[in-house]
PDB file of C-alpha atoms in Angstrom:
ATOM      1  CA  MET A   1     123.227 237.830 118.281  1.00 43.00           C
ATOM      2  CA  LEU A   2     124.320 234.693 120.153  1.00 50.00           C
ATOM      3  CA  ILE A   3     125.554 236.570 123.265  1.00 49.00           C
ATOM      4  CA  SER A   4     123.302 237.844 126.068  1.00 48.00           C
ATOM      5  CA  VAL A   5     124.256 240.128 128.944  1.00 49.00           C
ATOM      6  CA  CYS A   6     122.539 241.455 132.062  1.00 49.00           C
ATOM      7  CA  GLY A   7     121.529 245.090 132.282  1.00 47.00           C
ATOM      8  CA  PHE A   8     121.474 247.048 135.547  1.00 48.00           C
ATOM      9  CA  ALA A   9     119.652 250.303 136.236  1.00 50.00           C
ATOM     10  CA  GLN A  10     118.486 252.587 139.035  1.00 52.00           C
ATOM     11  CA  GLN A  11     116.429 250.715 141.644  1.00 61.00           C
ATOM     12  CA  ASP A  12     115.890 252.731 144.824  1.00 76.00           C
ATOM     13  CA  ALA A  13     114.627 256.273 144.307  1.00 82.00           C
ATOM     14  CA  GLN A  14     117.328 258.913 144.675  1.00 87.00           C
ATOM     15  CA  TYR A  15     116.851 262.262 146.393  1.00 93.00           C
ATOM     16  CA  THR A  16     118.851 265.476 146.165  1.00 94.00           C
ATOM     17  CA  GLN A  17     117.695 266.758 149.575  1.00 94.00           C
ATOM     18  CA  TYR A  18     118.296 263.431 151.316  1.00 94.00           C
ATOM     19  CA  MET A  19     119.310 265.169 154.562  1.00 93.00           C
ATOM     20  CA  TYR A  20     115.635 266.007 155.233  1.00 94.00           C
ATOM     21  CA  ASN A  21     114.288 262.654 153.969  1.00 91.00           C
ATOM     22  CA  THR A  22     116.503 260.366 156.026  1.00 95.00           C
ATOM     23  CA  ILE A  23     113.841 257.954 157.280  1.00 95.00           C
ATOM     24  CA  ASN A  24     113.417 256.513 153.774  1.00 94.00           C
ATOM     25  CA  ILE A  25     116.933 255.092 153.828  1.00 95.00           C
ATOM     26  CA  ASN A  26     117.632 254.780 157.569  1.00 97.00           C
ATOM     27  CA  PRO A  27     114.970 253.552 160.046  1.00 97.00           C
ATOM     28  CA  ALA A  28     117.070 254.679 163.025  1.00 97.00           C
ATOM     29  CA  TYR A  29     116.044 258.259 162.147  1.00 97.00           C
ATOM     30  CA  ALA A  30     112.476 257.569 163.353  1.00 97.00           C
ATOM     31  CA  GLY A  31     111.612 259.878 166.236  1.00 94.00           C
ATOM     32  CA  SER A  32     115.008 261.605 166.216  1.00 94.00           C
ATOM     33  CA  ARG A  33     113.532 265.077 165.689  1.00 93.00           C
ATOM     34  CA  GLY A  34     111.729 264.836 169.023  1.00 91.00           C
ATOM     35  CA  VAL A  35     108.327 265.804 167.586  1.00 93.00           C
ATOM     36  CA  LEU A  36     105.653 264.432 165.265  1.00 95.00           C
ATOM     37  CA  SER A  37     107.138 265.032 161.812  1.00 95.00           C
ATOM     38  CA  VAL A  38     105.211 264.676 158.533  1.00 97.00           C
ATOM     39  CA  PHE A  39     107.166 264.844 155.276  1.00 97.00           C
ATOM     40  CA  GLY A  40     105.985 264.875 151.664  1.00 97.00           C
ATOM     41  CA  LEU A  41     108.131 264.954 148.506  1.00 97.00           C
ATOM     42  CA  HIS A  42     107.624 264.910 144.747  1.00 98.00           C
ATOM     43  CA  ARG A  43     110.531 264.297 142.360  1.00 97.00           C
ATOM     44  CA  THR A  44     110.408 264.390 138.574  1.00 97.00           C
ATOM     45  CA  GLN A  45     113.689 263.077 137.193  1.00 96.00           C
ATOM     46  CA  TRP A  46     115.104 263.714 133.700  1.00 95.00           C
ATOM     47  CA  VAL A  47     112.194 265.850 132.471  1.00 96.00           C
ATOM     48  CA  GLY A  48     111.520 265.306 128.771  1.00 93.00           C
ATOM     49  CA  LEU A  49     112.895 261.764 128.670  1.00 92.00           C
ATOM     50  CA  ASP A  50     110.155 259.242 127.920  1.00 91.00           C
ATOM     51  CA  GLY A  51     109.654 256.814 130.818  1.00 91.00           C
ATOM     52  CA  ALA A  52     111.933 258.717 133.222  1.00 93.00           C
ATOM     53  CA  PRO A  53     111.514 258.169 137.000  1.00 95.00           C
ATOM     54  CA  VAL A  54     108.762 260.022 138.893  1.00 96.00           C
ATOM     55  CA  THR A  55     108.761 259.595 142.676  1.00 97.00           C
ATOM     56  CA  ASN A  56     106.209 260.545 145.324  1.00 97.00           C
ATOM     57  CA  ASN A  57     106.972 260.024 148.983  1.00 96.00           C
ATOM     58  CA  VAL A  58     105.031 260.603 152.213  1.00 97.00           C
ATOM     59  CA  SER A  59     106.339 259.728 155.668  1.00 97.00           C
ATOM     60  CA  VAL A  60     105.436 260.352 159.291  1.00 97.00           C
ATOM     61  CA  HIS A  61     107.473 259.548 162.404  1.00 97.00           C
ATOM     62  CA  THR A  62     107.443 260.433 166.068  1.00 96.00           C
ATOM     63  CA  PRO A  63     109.063 259.532 169.388  1.00 95.00           C
ATOM     64  CA  ILE A  64     106.912 257.732 171.936  1.00 95.00           C
ATOM     65  CA  GLU A  65     106.751 260.022 174.946  1.00 91.00           C
ATOM     66  CA  GLY A  66     108.423 258.733 178.070  1.00 91.00           C
ATOM     67  CA  THR A  67     110.416 256.039 176.238  1.00 95.00           C
ATOM     68  CA  ASN A  68     113.525 255.718 174.075  1.00 96.00           C
ATOM     69  CA  ILE A  69     111.435 254.395 171.186  1.00 97.00           C
ATOM     70  CA  GLY A  70     110.585 256.059 167.890  1.00 97.00           C
ATOM     71  CA  VAL A  71     108.145 254.801 165.266  1.00 98.00           C
ATOM     72  CA  GLY A  72     107.448 255.765 161.673  1.00 97.00           C
ATOM     73  CA  LEU A  73     105.423 254.922 158.598  1.00 97.00           C
ATOM     74  CA  SER A  74     106.282 255.798 155.012  1.00 97.00           C
ATOM     75  CA  PHE A  75     104.875 255.344 151.533  1.00 97.00           C
ATOM     76  CA  VAL A  76     106.856 255.624 148.285  1.00 97.00           C
ATOM     77  CA  ASN A  77     105.437 255.468 144.772  1.00 97.00           C
ATOM     78  CA  ASP A  78     108.144 255.137 142.110  1.00 95.00           C
ATOM     79  CA  ARG A  79     107.233 255.060 138.419  1.00 95.00           C
ATOM     80  CA  ILE A  80     109.884 254.166 135.829  1.00 93.00           C
ATOM     81  CA  GLY A  81     108.911 253.330 132.248  1.00 90.00           C
ATOM     82  CA  PRO A  82     106.226 250.620 132.289  1.00 90.00           C
ATOM     83  CA  SER A  83     106.664 249.867 136.003  1.00 90.00           C
ATOM     84  CA  ASP A  84     104.738 251.368 138.900  1.00 93.00           C
ATOM     85  CA  GLU A  85     106.115 250.338 142.285  1.00 93.00           C
ATOM     86  CA  ASN A  86     104.631 251.064 145.719  1.00 95.00           C
ATOM     87  CA  ASN A  87     106.552 250.609 148.976  1.00 95.00           C
ATOM     88  CA  ILE A  88     104.901 250.750 152.391  1.00 97.00           C
ATOM     89  CA  SER A  89     107.371 250.702 155.290  1.00 97.00           C
ATOM     90  CA  ALA A  90     107.084 250.611 159.073  1.00 98.00           C
ATOM     91  CA  ASP A  91     110.078 251.875 161.060  1.00 98.00           C
ATOM     92  CA  PHE A  92     111.137 251.276 164.653  1.00 98.00           C
ATOM     93  CA  SER A  93     114.065 252.864 166.496  1.00 98.00           C
ATOM     94  CA  TYR A  94     115.616 252.633 169.938  1.00 98.00           C
ATOM     95  CA  THR A  95     117.831 255.481 171.141  1.00 97.00           C
ATOM     96  CA  ILE A  96     120.625 255.478 173.699  1.00 97.00           C
ATOM     97  CA  LYS A  97     122.026 258.704 175.137  1.00 95.00           C
ATOM     98  CA  THR A  98     125.801 258.309 174.897  1.00 96.00           C
ATOM     99  CA  SER A  99     126.788 261.712 176.316  1.00 94.00           C
ATOM    100  CA  LYS A 100     125.350 265.105 177.174  1.00 91.00           C
ATOM    101  CA  ARG A 101     125.246 266.070 173.480  1.00 92.00           C
ATOM    102  CA  TYR A 102     125.142 262.840 171.472  1.00 96.00           C
ATOM    103  CA  LYS A 103     122.669 260.014 170.996  1.00 96.00           C
ATOM    104  CA  LEU A 104     122.953 256.670 169.225  1.00 98.00           C
ATOM    105  CA  ALA A 105     119.867 255.126 167.634  1.00 98.00           C
ATOM    106  CA  PHE A 106     119.341 251.674 166.146  1.00 98.00           C
ATOM    107  CA  GLY A 107     116.497 251.032 163.750  1.00 98.00           C
ATOM    108  CA  LEU A 108     114.568 248.277 161.986  1.00 98.00           C
ATOM    109  CA  LYS A 109     112.499 248.612 158.822  1.00 97.00           C
ATOM    110  CA  ALA A 110     109.796 246.271 157.507  1.00 97.00           C
ATOM    111  CA  THR A 111     108.630 246.864 153.934  1.00 96.00           C
ATOM    112  CA  ALA A 112     105.839 245.598 151.733  1.00 95.00           C
ATOM    113  CA  ASP A 113     106.543 246.113 148.037  1.00 93.00           C
ATOM    114  CA  LEU A 114     103.856 245.994 145.337  1.00 92.00           C
ATOM    115  CA  LEU A 115     105.023 245.960 141.709  1.00 90.00           C
ATOM    116  CA  ASN A 116     102.891 246.670 138.637  1.00 90.00           C
ATOM    117  CA  VAL A 117     104.243 246.447 135.084  1.00 87.00           C
ATOM    118  CA  ASP A 118     102.161 247.447 132.061  1.00 85.00           C
ATOM    119  CA  PHE A 119     103.855 245.844 129.048  1.00 81.00           C
ATOM    120  CA  THR A 120     101.568 247.733 126.647  1.00 78.00           C
ATOM    121  CA  LYS A 121     103.682 250.832 127.359  1.00 80.00           C
ATOM    122  CA  LEU A 122     106.722 249.158 125.751  1.00 81.00           C
ATOM    123  CA  ASN A 123     107.718 249.098 122.107  1.00 79.00           C
ATOM    124  CA  ILE A 124     107.506 245.331 121.635  1.00 77.00           C
ATOM    125  CA  TYR A 125     109.107 244.252 118.360  1.00 76.00           C
ATOM    126  CA  ASN A 126     107.689 240.736 118.610  1.00 77.00           C
ATOM    127  CA  PRO A 127     104.014 241.116 119.667  1.00 74.00           C
ATOM    128  CA  GLY A 128     103.734 237.337 119.991  1.00 74.00           C
ATOM    129  CA  ASP A 129     106.490 237.049 122.625  1.00 74.00           C
ATOM    130  CA  PRO A 130     104.809 235.112 125.483  1.00 71.00           C
ATOM    131  CA  ARG A 131     106.760 237.020 128.139  1.00 70.00           C
ATOM    132  CA  PHE A 132     104.831 240.222 127.392  1.00 70.00           C
ATOM    133  CA  GLN A 133     101.299 238.905 127.065  1.00 72.00           C
ATOM    134  CA  VAL A 134     100.243 239.243 130.713  1.00 77.00           C
ATOM    135  CA  ASN A 135     100.873 242.362 132.808  1.00 81.00           C
ATOM    136  CA  ILE A 136     102.247 242.169 136.357  1.00 81.00           C
ATOM    137  CA  ASP A 137      99.582 243.286 138.827  1.00 83.00           C
ATOM    138  CA  HIS A 138     100.335 243.989 142.503  1.00 81.00           C
ATOM    139  CA  LYS A 139     103.201 241.491 142.752  1.00 87.00           C
ATOM    140  CA  PHE A 140     103.905 241.363 146.497  1.00 90.00           C
ATOM    141  CA  SER A 141     107.426 241.197 147.889  1.00 89.00           C
ATOM    142  CA  PRO A 142     108.349 241.629 151.601  1.00 93.00           C
ATOM    143  CA  ASN A 143     111.651 242.935 152.893  1.00 94.00           C
ATOM    144  CA  ILE A 144     113.470 243.977 156.064  1.00 95.00           C
ATOM    145  CA  GLY A 145     116.241 246.481 156.748  1.00 96.00           C
ATOM    146  CA  ALA A 146     118.241 248.073 159.545  1.00 97.00           C
ATOM    147  CA  GLY A 147     120.316 251.132 160.341  1.00 98.00           C
ATOM    148  CA  ALA A 148     122.268 253.073 162.947  1.00 98.00           C
ATOM    149  CA  TYR A 149     122.201 256.839 163.477  1.00 98.00           C
ATOM    150  CA  PHE A 150     124.630 258.764 165.721  1.00 98.00           C
ATOM    151  CA  TYR A 151     123.687 262.401 166.179  1.00 96.00           C
ATOM    152  CA  SER A 152     123.568 265.620 168.173  1.00 94.00           C
ATOM    153  CA  ASN A 153     121.770 268.888 167.450  1.00 91.00           C
ATOM    154  CA  LYS A 154     124.462 269.819 164.914  1.00 93.00           C
ATOM    155  CA  THR A 155     126.150 266.618 163.709  1.00 96.00           C
ATOM    156  CA  TYR A 156     125.045 263.244 162.383  1.00 97.00           C
ATOM    157  CA  ILE A 157     126.515 260.017 161.010  1.00 97.00           C
ATOM    158  CA  GLY A 158     124.348 257.217 159.659  1.00 97.00           C
ATOM    159  CA  LEU A 159     124.836 253.748 158.198  1.00 97.00           C
ATOM    160  CA  SER A 160     121.995 251.626 156.849  1.00 97.00           C
ATOM    161  CA  VAL A 161     120.789 248.833 154.579  1.00 96.00           C
ATOM    162  CA  PRO A 162     117.063 249.455 153.925  1.00 94.00           C
ATOM    163  CA  ASN A 163     116.513 246.061 152.255  1.00 92.00           C
ATOM    164  CA  PHE A 164     118.406 242.933 153.274  1.00 91.00           C
ATOM    165  CA  LEU A 165     116.532 240.472 151.061  1.00 87.00           C
ATOM    166  CA  GLU A 166     117.570 240.259 147.409  1.00 79.00           C
ATOM    167  CA  THR A 167     114.084 239.315 146.314  1.00 71.00           C
ATOM    168  CA  LYS A 168     112.828 238.811 142.778  1.00 67.00           C
ATOM    169  CA  HIS A 169     109.675 240.813 142.176  1.00 57.00           C
ATOM    170  CA  PHE A 170     108.938 238.801 139.059  1.00 56.00           C
ATOM    171  CA  ASP A 171     110.651 235.854 137.401  1.00 54.00           C
ATOM    172  CA  GLY A 172     108.937 234.573 134.279  1.00 53.00           C
ATOM    173  CA  ASN A 173     110.389 232.094 131.802  1.00 49.00           C
ATOM    174  CA  ASN A 174     113.690 232.244 133.714  1.00 47.00           C
ATOM    175  CA  VAL A 175     114.034 235.959 132.934  1.00 48.00           C
ATOM    176  CA  SER A 176     114.074 238.226 135.978  1.00 49.00           C
ATOM    177  CA  VAL A 177     112.228 241.450 135.281  1.00 54.00           C
ATOM    178  CA  ALA A 178     113.052 243.017 138.623  1.00 57.00           C
ATOM    179  CA  GLU A 179     115.424 241.777 141.309  1.00 66.00           C
ATOM    180  CA  LYS A 180     116.089 243.875 144.403  1.00 70.00           C
ATOM    181  CA  LYS A 181     119.788 244.334 145.210  1.00 78.00           C
ATOM    182  CA  LEU A 182     121.360 245.308 148.525  1.00 87.00           C
ATOM    183  CA  HIS A 183     121.896 249.053 148.872  1.00 91.00           C
ATOM    184  CA  TYR A 184     124.409 250.240 151.486  1.00 95.00           C
ATOM    185  CA  TYR A 185     124.060 253.880 152.595  1.00 97.00           C
ATOM    186  CA  PHE A 186     126.504 256.016 154.565  1.00 97.00           C
ATOM    187  CA  MET A 187     125.628 259.601 155.384  1.00 97.00           C
ATOM    188  CA  ALA A 188     127.171 262.370 157.456  1.00 97.00           C
ATOM    189  CA  GLY A 189     126.742 266.074 158.021  1.00 96.00           C
ATOM    190  CA  THR A 190     127.411 268.900 160.444  1.00 96.00           C
ATOM    191  CA  VAL A 191     126.688 272.584 161.062  1.00 96.00           C
ATOM    192  CA  PHE A 192     129.275 275.365 161.439  1.00 95.00           C
ATOM    193  CA  ASP A 193     128.381 278.791 162.853  1.00 94.00           C
ATOM    194  CA  LEU A 194     130.084 281.266 160.517  1.00 95.00           C
ATOM    195  CA  ASN A 195     128.543 284.136 162.470  1.00 94.00           C
ATOM    196  CA  TYR A 196     125.353 284.823 164.398  1.00 91.00           C
ATOM    197  CA  ASP A 197     123.186 284.929 161.246  1.00 94.00           C
ATOM    198  CA  ILE A 198     124.913 282.492 158.870  1.00 96.00           C
ATOM    199  CA  LYS A 199     125.462 278.765 159.294  1.00 96.00           C
ATOM    200  CA  PHE A 200     127.296 276.396 156.932  1.00 97.00           C
ATOM    201  CA  LYS A 201     125.851 272.887 156.549  1.00 96.00           C
ATOM    202  CA  PRO A 202     128.019 270.428 154.566  1.00 97.00           C
ATOM    203  CA  SER A 203     126.747 266.869 154.098  1.00 96.00           C
ATOM    204  CA  LEU A 204     127.614 263.637 152.313  1.00 96.00           C
ATOM    205  CA  LEU A 205     125.692 260.585 151.150  1.00 97.00           C
ATOM    206  CA  ALA A 206     127.477 257.515 149.755  1.00 96.00           C
ATOM    207  CA  LYS A 207     125.630 254.600 148.175  1.00 94.00           C
ATOM    208  CA  VAL A 208     127.048 251.199 147.279  1.00 93.00           C
ATOM    209  CA  VAL A 209     125.022 248.695 145.256  1.00 88.00           C
ATOM    210  CA  GLU A 210     126.006 245.673 143.190  1.00 77.00           C
ATOM    211  CA  GLY A 211     126.085 246.333 139.442  1.00 74.00           C
ATOM    212  CA  ALA A 212     126.446 250.119 139.751  1.00 77.00           C
ATOM    213  CA  PRO A 213     129.384 252.461 140.339  1.00 81.00           C
ATOM    214  CA  LEU A 214     129.972 253.919 143.798  1.00 86.00           C
ATOM    215  CA  GLN A 215     127.788 257.002 144.135  1.00 91.00           C
ATOM    216  CA  PHE A 216     128.604 260.124 146.164  1.00 93.00           C
ATOM    217  CA  ASP A 217     126.293 263.061 146.828  1.00 96.00           C
ATOM    218  CA  MET A 218     128.105 266.067 148.316  1.00 96.00           C
ATOM    219  CA  SER A 219     126.121 269.097 149.453  1.00 97.00           C
ATOM    220  CA  ALA A 220     126.952 272.545 150.796  1.00 97.00           C
ATOM    221  CA  ASN A 221     124.091 274.566 152.284  1.00 97.00           C
ATOM    222  CA  PHE A 222     124.110 277.996 153.885  1.00 97.00           C
ATOM    223  CA  LEU A 223     121.390 278.827 156.415  1.00 96.00           C
ATOM    224  CA  LEU A 224     120.636 282.549 156.632  1.00 96.00           C
ATOM    225  CA  TYR A 225     118.894 284.011 159.699  1.00 95.00           C
ATOM    226  CA  ASP A 226     117.544 280.556 160.601  1.00 92.00           C
ATOM    227  CA  LYS A 227     115.008 280.975 157.783  1.00 94.00           C
ATOM    228  CA  LEU A 228     116.430 280.761 154.258  1.00 96.00           C
ATOM    229  CA  THR A 229     118.708 277.949 153.088  1.00 97.00           C
ATOM    230  CA  LEU A 230     120.662 278.218 149.841  1.00 97.00           C
ATOM    231  CA  GLY A 231     122.903 275.439 148.610  1.00 97.00           C
ATOM    232  CA  VAL A 232     124.601 273.515 145.853  1.00 97.00           C
ATOM    233  CA  ALA A 233     125.298 269.811 145.460  1.00 97.00           C
ATOM    234  CA  TYR A 234     127.295 267.479 143.245  1.00 97.00           C
ATOM    235  CA  ARG A 235     126.400 263.884 142.453  1.00 95.00           C
ATOM    236  CA  TRP A 236     129.649 262.212 141.436  1.00 92.00           C
ATOM    237  CA  SER A 237     129.855 261.858 137.640  1.00 88.00           C
ATOM    238  CA  ALA A 238     126.100 262.401 137.349  1.00 91.00           C
ATOM    239  CA  ALA A 239     124.666 265.838 138.164  1.00 95.00           C
ATOM    240  CA  VAL A 240     125.058 269.248 139.770  1.00 97.00           C
ATOM    241  CA  SER A 241     122.219 270.705 141.824  1.00 97.00           C
ATOM    242  CA  ALA A 242     120.917 273.964 143.255  1.00 98.00           C
ATOM    243  CA  MET A 243     118.734 274.026 146.384  1.00 98.00           C
ATOM    244  CA  VAL A 244     116.582 276.598 148.133  1.00 98.00           C
ATOM    245  CA  ASP A 245     114.599 275.948 151.342  1.00 97.00           C
ATOM    246  CA  PHE A 246     112.544 278.205 153.587  1.00 97.00           C
ATOM    247  CA  GLN A 247     111.345 277.859 157.186  1.00 95.00           C
ATOM    248  CA  ILE A 248     107.845 279.285 156.695  1.00 95.00           C
ATOM    249  CA  THR A 249     106.817 278.924 160.340  1.00 92.00           C
ATOM    250  CA  ASP A 250     108.287 277.089 163.336  1.00 89.00           C
ATOM    251  CA  GLY A 251     106.470 273.948 162.164  1.00 91.00           C
ATOM    252  CA  ILE A 252     106.443 274.273 158.358  1.00 94.00           C
ATOM    253  CA  PHE A 253     109.554 273.850 156.201  1.00 96.00           C
ATOM    254  CA  ALA A 254     109.530 273.772 152.379  1.00 97.00           C
ATOM    255  CA  GLY A 255     112.219 273.232 149.763  1.00 97.00           C
ATOM    256  CA  TYR A 256     113.040 272.925 146.082  1.00 98.00           C
ATOM    257  CA  ALA A 257     115.998 271.425 144.218  1.00 98.00           C
ATOM    258  CA  TYR A 258     116.993 271.385 140.554  1.00 98.00           C
ATOM    259  CA  ASP A 259     119.452 268.845 139.105  1.00 97.00           C
ATOM    260  CA  ALA A 260     121.345 269.386 135.851  1.00 96.00           C
ATOM    261  CA  GLU A 261     122.882 266.269 134.318  1.00 94.00           C
ATOM    262  CA  THR A 262     126.626 266.142 133.647  1.00 94.00           C
ATOM    263  CA  THR A 263     126.412 262.902 131.621  1.00 92.00           C
ATOM    264  CA  LYS A 264     125.358 262.328 128.020  1.00 91.00           C
ATOM    265  CA  LEU A 265     121.776 262.115 129.282  1.00 89.00           C
ATOM    266  CA  ALA A 266     121.857 265.923 129.375  1.00 92.00           C
ATOM    267  CA  ASP A 267     121.257 265.858 125.604  1.00 92.00           C
ATOM    268  CA  TYR A 268     117.896 264.149 126.138  1.00 93.00           C
ATOM    269  CA  ASN A 269     116.346 265.861 129.184  1.00 94.00           C
ATOM    270  CA  SER A 270     115.988 269.286 130.762  1.00 95.00           C
ATOM    271  CA  GLY A 271     116.977 268.290 134.302  1.00 94.00           C
ATOM    272  CA  SER A 272     115.246 267.036 137.432  1.00 97.00           C
ATOM    273  CA  HIS A 273     112.925 268.847 139.847  1.00 97.00           C
ATOM    274  CA  GLU A 274     112.309 268.037 143.506  1.00 98.00           C
ATOM    275  CA  VAL A 275     109.930 269.764 145.934  1.00 98.00           C
ATOM    276  CA  PHE A 276     109.150 268.889 149.559  1.00 98.00           C
ATOM    277  CA  LEU A 277     107.091 270.088 152.500  1.00 97.00           C
ATOM    278  CA  ARG A 278     107.680 269.171 156.135  1.00 97.00           C
ATOM    279  CA  PHE A 279     105.101 269.799 158.851  1.00 95.00           C
ATOM    280  CA  GLU A 280     105.882 269.329 162.539  1.00 93.00           C
ATOM    281  CA  LEU A 281     103.619 269.417 165.571  1.00 85.00           C
ATOM    282  CA  PHE A 282     105.307 270.877 168.641  1.00 73.00           C
ATOM    283  CA  LYS A 283     104.290 270.110 172.203  1.00 59.00           C
ATOM    284  CA  ASN A 284     106.849 272.573 173.523  1.00 57.00           C
ATOM    285  CA  TYR A 285     109.468 274.973 172.211  1.00 48.00           C
ATOM    286  CA  ASN A 286     112.631 273.069 173.145  1.00 51.00           C
ATOM    287  CA  ARG A 287     113.515 272.686 169.483  1.00 48.00           C
ATOM    288  CA  ILE A 288     113.416 276.442 168.924  1.00 45.00           C
ATOM    289  CA  ILE A 289     115.797 276.979 171.844  1.00 43.00           C
ATOM    290  CA  SER A 290     118.054 274.142 170.606  1.00 50.00           C
ATOM    291  CA  PRO A 291     117.210 273.818 166.881  1.00 61.00           C
ATOM    292  CA  ARG A 292     117.776 270.843 164.607  1.00 72.00           C
ATOM    293  CA  PHE A 293     119.102 271.540 161.115  1.00 78.00           C
ATOM    294  CA  PHE A 294     118.507 268.211 159.404  1.00 84.00           C
TER     295      PHE A 294
END
């Protein structure tokens, strides 16, 4: 009873189909698809577990015609337990053509974070505790981040830190309720033509953050007839996933993923669900002639 320790938990939202949602973790991705791209995602994590994370994400990014600049805007709502956090980010990228096939982009991210905590949702064993008498309403916290993205039509490598500032969202009575830690992301993927109708798309995402074990997400997707994508993924010591995506039209792409826990949390939830929809506005058909797979 005389010893206190710090507890650490998930901070940034995690995504199973991160390869299509890259701008959230790497601002250098902005404009890299060559068209106006609008992306929306809903993720319900650990269904059946009270207070489990629920994430909604909308982003839009585009290149600026006639320049090497890309811009983007994204919104993330992440609800965990009594907290409801909103992130609004603006992304800027500058791209250099390094060869006939490859490009290198550098990006900057500016984020405004608004945190709400409703302490009435907690089981408070001491109702008179002064730390839980006043809710946190729209606590503002700014941040900046950066990233690099090296890519071609079939291969990519990215490195990023979305938030450089280890800010405290709230610090009352010398007890930090929420303190943002640095998250380092490394991602890579490629596409192999197995035959004319089948392509193999392996990918990797590694995340390093203080207070948490090193996390690896490894995915293997198969694209059939440039329309249907079927895949599996493994989150190191955490979950296994199944994915299915479909290219509805040239400009509309939709997907679904299911995660099954491999930890003891599996006894308390029925898995995680993730759905997304991507809409793209084409000015020409260059992408169809030379398609992008991520």
